[in-house]
JSON list of C-alpha atoms in Angstrom, two decimals:
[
{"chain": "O", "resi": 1, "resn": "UNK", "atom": "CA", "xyz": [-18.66, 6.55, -8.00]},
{"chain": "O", "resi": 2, "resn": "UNK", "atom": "CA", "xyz": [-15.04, 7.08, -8.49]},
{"chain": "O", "resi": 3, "resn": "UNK", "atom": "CA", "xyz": [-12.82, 5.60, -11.14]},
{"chain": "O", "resi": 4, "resn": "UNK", "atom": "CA", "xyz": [-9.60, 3.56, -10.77]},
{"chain": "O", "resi": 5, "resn": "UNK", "atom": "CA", "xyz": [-8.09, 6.77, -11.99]},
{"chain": "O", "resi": 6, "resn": "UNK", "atom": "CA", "xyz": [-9.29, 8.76, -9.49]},
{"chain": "O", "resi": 7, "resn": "UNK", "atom": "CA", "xyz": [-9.14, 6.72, -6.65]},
{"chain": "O", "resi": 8, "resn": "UNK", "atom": "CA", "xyz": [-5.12, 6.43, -7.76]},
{"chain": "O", "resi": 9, "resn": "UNK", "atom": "CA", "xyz": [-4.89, 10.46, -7.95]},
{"chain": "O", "resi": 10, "resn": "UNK", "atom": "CA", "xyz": [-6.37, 10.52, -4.41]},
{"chain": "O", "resi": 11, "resn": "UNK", "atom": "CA", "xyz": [-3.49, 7.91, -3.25]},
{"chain": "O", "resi": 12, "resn": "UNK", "atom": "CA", "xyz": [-1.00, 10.12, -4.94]},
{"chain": "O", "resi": 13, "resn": "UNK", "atom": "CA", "xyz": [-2.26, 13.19, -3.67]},
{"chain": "O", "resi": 14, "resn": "UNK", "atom": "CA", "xyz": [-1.42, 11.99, -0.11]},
{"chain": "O", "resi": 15, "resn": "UNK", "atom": "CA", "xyz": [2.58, 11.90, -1.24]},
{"chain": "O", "resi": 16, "resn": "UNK", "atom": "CA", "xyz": [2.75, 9.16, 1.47]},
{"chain": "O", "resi": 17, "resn": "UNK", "atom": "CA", "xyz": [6.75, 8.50, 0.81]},
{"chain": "O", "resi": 18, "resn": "UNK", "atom": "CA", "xyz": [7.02, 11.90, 1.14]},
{"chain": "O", "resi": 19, "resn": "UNK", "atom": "CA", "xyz": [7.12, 11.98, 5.30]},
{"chain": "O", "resi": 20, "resn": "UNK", "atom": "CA", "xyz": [4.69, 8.46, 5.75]},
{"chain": "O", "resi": 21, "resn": "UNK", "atom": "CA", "xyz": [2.40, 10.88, 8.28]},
{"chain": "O", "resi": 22, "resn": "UNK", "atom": "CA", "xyz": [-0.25, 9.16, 8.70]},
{"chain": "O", "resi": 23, "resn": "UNK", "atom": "CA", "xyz": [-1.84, 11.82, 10.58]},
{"chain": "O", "resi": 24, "resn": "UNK", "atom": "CA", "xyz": [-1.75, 14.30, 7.94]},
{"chain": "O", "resi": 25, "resn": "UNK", "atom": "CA", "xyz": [-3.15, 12.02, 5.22]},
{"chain": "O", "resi": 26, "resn": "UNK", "atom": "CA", "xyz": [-6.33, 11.18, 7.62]},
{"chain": "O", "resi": 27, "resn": "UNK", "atom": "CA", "xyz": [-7.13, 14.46, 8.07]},
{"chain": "O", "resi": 28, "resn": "UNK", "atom": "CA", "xyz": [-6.43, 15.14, 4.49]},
{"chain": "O", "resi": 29, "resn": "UNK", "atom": "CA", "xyz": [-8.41, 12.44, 3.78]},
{"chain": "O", "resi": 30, "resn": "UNK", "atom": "CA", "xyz": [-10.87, 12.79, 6.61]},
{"chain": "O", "resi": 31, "resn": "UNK", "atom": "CA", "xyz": [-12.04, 15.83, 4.14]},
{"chain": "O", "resi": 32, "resn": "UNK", "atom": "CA", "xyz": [-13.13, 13.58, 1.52]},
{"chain": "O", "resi": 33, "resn": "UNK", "atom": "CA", "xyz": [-16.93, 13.02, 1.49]},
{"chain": "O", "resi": 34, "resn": "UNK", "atom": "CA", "xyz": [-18.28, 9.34, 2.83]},
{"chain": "O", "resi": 35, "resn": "UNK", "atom": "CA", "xyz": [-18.68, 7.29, -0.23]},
{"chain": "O", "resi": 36, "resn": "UNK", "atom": "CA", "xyz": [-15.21, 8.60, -1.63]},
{"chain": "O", "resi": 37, "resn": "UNK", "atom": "CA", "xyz": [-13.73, 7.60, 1.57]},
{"chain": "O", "resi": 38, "resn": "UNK", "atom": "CA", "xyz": [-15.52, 4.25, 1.44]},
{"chain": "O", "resi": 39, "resn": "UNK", "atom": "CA", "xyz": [-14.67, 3.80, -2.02]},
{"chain": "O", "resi": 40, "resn": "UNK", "atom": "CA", "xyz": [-10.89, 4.41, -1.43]},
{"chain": "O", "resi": 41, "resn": "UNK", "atom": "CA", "xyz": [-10.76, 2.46, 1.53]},
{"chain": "O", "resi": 42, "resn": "UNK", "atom": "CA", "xyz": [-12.00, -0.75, -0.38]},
{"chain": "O", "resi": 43, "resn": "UNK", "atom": "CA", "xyz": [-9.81, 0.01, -3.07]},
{"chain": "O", "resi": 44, "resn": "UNK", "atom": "CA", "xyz": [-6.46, 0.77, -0.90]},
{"chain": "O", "resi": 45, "resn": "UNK", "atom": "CA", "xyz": [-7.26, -2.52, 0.70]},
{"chain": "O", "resi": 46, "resn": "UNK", "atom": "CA", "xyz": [-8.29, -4.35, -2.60]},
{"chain": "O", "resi": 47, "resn": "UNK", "atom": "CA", "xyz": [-4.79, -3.89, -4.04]},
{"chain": "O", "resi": 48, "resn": "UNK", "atom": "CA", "xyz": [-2.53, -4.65, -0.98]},
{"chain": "O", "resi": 49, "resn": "UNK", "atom": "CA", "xyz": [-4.37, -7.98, -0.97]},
{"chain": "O", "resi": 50, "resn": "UNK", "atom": "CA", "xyz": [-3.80, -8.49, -4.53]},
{"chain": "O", "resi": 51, "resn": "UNK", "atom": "CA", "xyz": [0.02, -7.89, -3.86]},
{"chain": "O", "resi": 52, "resn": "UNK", "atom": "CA", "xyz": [-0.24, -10.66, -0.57]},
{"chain": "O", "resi": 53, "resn": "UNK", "atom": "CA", "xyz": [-1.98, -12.65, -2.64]},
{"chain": "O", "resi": 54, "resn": "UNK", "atom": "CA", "xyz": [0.40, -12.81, -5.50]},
{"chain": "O", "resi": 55, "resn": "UNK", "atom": "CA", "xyz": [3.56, -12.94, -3.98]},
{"chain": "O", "resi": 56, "resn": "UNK", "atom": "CA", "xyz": [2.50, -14.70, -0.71]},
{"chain": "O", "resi": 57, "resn": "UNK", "atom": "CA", "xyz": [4.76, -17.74, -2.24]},
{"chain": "O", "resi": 58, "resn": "UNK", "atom": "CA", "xyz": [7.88, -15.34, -2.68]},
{"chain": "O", "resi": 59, "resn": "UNK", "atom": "CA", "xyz": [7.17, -14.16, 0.88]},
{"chain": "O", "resi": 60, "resn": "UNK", "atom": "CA", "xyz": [7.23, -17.38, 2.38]},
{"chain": "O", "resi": 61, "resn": "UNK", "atom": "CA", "xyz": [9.93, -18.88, 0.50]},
{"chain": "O", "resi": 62, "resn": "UNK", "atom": "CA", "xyz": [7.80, -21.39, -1.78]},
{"chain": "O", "resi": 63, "resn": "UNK", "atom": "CA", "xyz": [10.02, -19.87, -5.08]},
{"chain": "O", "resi": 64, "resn": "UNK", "atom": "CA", "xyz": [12.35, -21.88, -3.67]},
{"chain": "O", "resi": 65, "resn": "UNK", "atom": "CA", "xyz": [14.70, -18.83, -3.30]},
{"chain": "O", "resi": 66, "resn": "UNK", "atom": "CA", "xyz": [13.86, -18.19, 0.59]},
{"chain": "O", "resi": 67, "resn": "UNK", "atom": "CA", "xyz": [11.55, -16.28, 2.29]},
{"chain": "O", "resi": 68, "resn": "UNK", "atom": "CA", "xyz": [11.45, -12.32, 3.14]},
{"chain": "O", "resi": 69, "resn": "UNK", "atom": "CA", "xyz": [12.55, -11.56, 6.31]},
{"chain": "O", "resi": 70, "resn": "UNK", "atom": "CA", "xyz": [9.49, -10.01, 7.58]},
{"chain": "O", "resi": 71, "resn": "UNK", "atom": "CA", "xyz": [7.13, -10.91, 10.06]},
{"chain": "O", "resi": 72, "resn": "UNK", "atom": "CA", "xyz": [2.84, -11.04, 9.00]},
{"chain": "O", "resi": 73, "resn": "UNK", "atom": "CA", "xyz": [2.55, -7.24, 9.96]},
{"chain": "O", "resi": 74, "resn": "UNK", "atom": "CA", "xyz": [5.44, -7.03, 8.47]},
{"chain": "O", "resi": 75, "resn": "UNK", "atom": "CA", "xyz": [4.40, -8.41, 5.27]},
{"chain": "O", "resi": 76, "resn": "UNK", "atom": "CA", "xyz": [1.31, -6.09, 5.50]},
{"chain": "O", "resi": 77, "resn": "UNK", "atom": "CA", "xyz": [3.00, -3.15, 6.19]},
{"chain": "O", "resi": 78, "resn": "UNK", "atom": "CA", "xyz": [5.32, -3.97, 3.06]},
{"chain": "O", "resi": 79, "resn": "UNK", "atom": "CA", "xyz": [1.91, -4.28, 0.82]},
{"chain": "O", "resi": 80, "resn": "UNK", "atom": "CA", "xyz": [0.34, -1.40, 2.35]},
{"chain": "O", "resi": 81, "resn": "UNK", "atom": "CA", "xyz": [3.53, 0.66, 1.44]},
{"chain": "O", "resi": 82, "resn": "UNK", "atom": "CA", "xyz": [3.62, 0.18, -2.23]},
{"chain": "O", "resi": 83, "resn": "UNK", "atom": "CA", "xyz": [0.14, 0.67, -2.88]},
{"chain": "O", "resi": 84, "resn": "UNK", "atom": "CA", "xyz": [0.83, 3.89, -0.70]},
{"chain": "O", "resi": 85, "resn": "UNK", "atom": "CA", "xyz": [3.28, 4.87, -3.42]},
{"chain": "O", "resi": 86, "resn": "UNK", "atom": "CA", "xyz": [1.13, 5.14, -6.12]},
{"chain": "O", "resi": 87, "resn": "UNK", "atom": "CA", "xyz": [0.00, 3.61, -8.96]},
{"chain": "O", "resi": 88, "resn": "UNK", "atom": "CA", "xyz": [3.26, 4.02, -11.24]},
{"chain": "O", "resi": 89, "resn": "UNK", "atom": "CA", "xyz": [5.53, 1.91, -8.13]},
{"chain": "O", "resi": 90, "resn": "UNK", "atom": "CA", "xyz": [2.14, -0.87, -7.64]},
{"chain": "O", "resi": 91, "resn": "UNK", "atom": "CA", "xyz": [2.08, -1.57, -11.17]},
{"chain": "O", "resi": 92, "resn": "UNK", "atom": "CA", "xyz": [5.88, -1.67, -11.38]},
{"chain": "O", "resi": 93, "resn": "UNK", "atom": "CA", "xyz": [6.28, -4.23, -8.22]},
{"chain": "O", "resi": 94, "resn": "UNK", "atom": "CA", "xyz": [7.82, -7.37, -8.65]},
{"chain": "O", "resi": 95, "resn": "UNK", "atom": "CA", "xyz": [8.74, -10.22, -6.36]},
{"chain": "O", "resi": 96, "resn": "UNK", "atom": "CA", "xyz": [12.70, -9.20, -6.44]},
{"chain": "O", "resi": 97, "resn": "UNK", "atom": "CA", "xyz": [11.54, -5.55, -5.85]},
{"chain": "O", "resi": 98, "resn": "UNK", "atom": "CA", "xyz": [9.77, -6.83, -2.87]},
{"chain": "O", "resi": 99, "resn": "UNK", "atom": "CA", "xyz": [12.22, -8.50, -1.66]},
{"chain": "O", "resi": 100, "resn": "UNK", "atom": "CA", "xyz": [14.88, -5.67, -1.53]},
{"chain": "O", "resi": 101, "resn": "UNK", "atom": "CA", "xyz": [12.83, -3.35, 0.20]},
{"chain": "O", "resi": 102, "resn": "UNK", "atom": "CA", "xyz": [12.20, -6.08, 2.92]},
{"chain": "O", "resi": 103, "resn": "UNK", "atom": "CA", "xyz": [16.03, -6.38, 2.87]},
{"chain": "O", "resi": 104, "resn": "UNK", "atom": "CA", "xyz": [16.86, -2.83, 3.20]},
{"chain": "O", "resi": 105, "resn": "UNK", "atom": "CA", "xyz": [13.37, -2.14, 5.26]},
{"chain": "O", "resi": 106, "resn": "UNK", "atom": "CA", "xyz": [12.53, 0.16, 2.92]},
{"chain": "O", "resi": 107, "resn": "UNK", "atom": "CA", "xyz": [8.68, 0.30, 4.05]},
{"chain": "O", "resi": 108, "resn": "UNK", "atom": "CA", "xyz": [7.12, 2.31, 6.69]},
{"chain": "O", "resi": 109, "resn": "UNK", "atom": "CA", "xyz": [4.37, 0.75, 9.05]},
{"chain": "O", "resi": 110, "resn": "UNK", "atom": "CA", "xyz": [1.49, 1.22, 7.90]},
{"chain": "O", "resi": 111, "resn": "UNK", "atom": "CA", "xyz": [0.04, 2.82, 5.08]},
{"chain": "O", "resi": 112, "resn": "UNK", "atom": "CA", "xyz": [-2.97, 1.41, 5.91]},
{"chain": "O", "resi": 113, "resn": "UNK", "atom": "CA", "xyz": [-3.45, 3.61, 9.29]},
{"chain": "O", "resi": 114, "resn": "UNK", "atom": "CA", "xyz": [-4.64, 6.41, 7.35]},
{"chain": "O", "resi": 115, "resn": "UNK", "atom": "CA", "xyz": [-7.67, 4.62, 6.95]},
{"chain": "O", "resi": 116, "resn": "UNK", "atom": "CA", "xyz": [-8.26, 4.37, 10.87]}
]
């Protein structure tokens, strides 16, 4: 069983804001044995919902400052992204940080493919 820790290293590892290939992180990752790949699939997944889930509100304009201009796949793509960037940018995430990289589009579609 992996740790937070290392599930995080593995994310890192993949340098996904590097060139957001996809392709190369599932064969990287395609390398990792069965339960590590399970393991960091639940957990990739795990903490995008976390991020929906806590600023869903901020997303859909219920802070009373207006939504995010970004469709649902959108939003997911947006979630997927930061986790994609590691643990240092996830932890660091806030609602206004959010919100300027839906404003600038400063997310790539999807991090979540490299789990396909």
């Amino acid at each position: 069983m992996k740790t937070e820790k290392q599930l995080w290293a593995i994310v890192k590892k993949a340098k996904w804001k590097l060139d957001h290939d996809d392709e190369r992180i599932k064969a990287e990752w395609s390398k990792l044995d069965e339960d590590t790949f399970k393991q960091l699939e639940k957990f990739i997944n795990e903490k995008a919902f976390i991020l929906s889930r806590e600023y869903e509100g901020a997303w859909l304009g219920k802070d009373g400052k207006g939504g995010f201009d970004v469709s649902d796949d959108g939003w997911m793509d947006l979630t997927a992204d930061v986790v994609g960037r590691g643990k240092t940018f996830y932890n660091g995430i806030t609602a206004k940080k959010l919100r300027t990289m839906a404003d600038e589009h400063d997310y790539k579609e999807c991090f979540l493919y490299c789990l396909h």
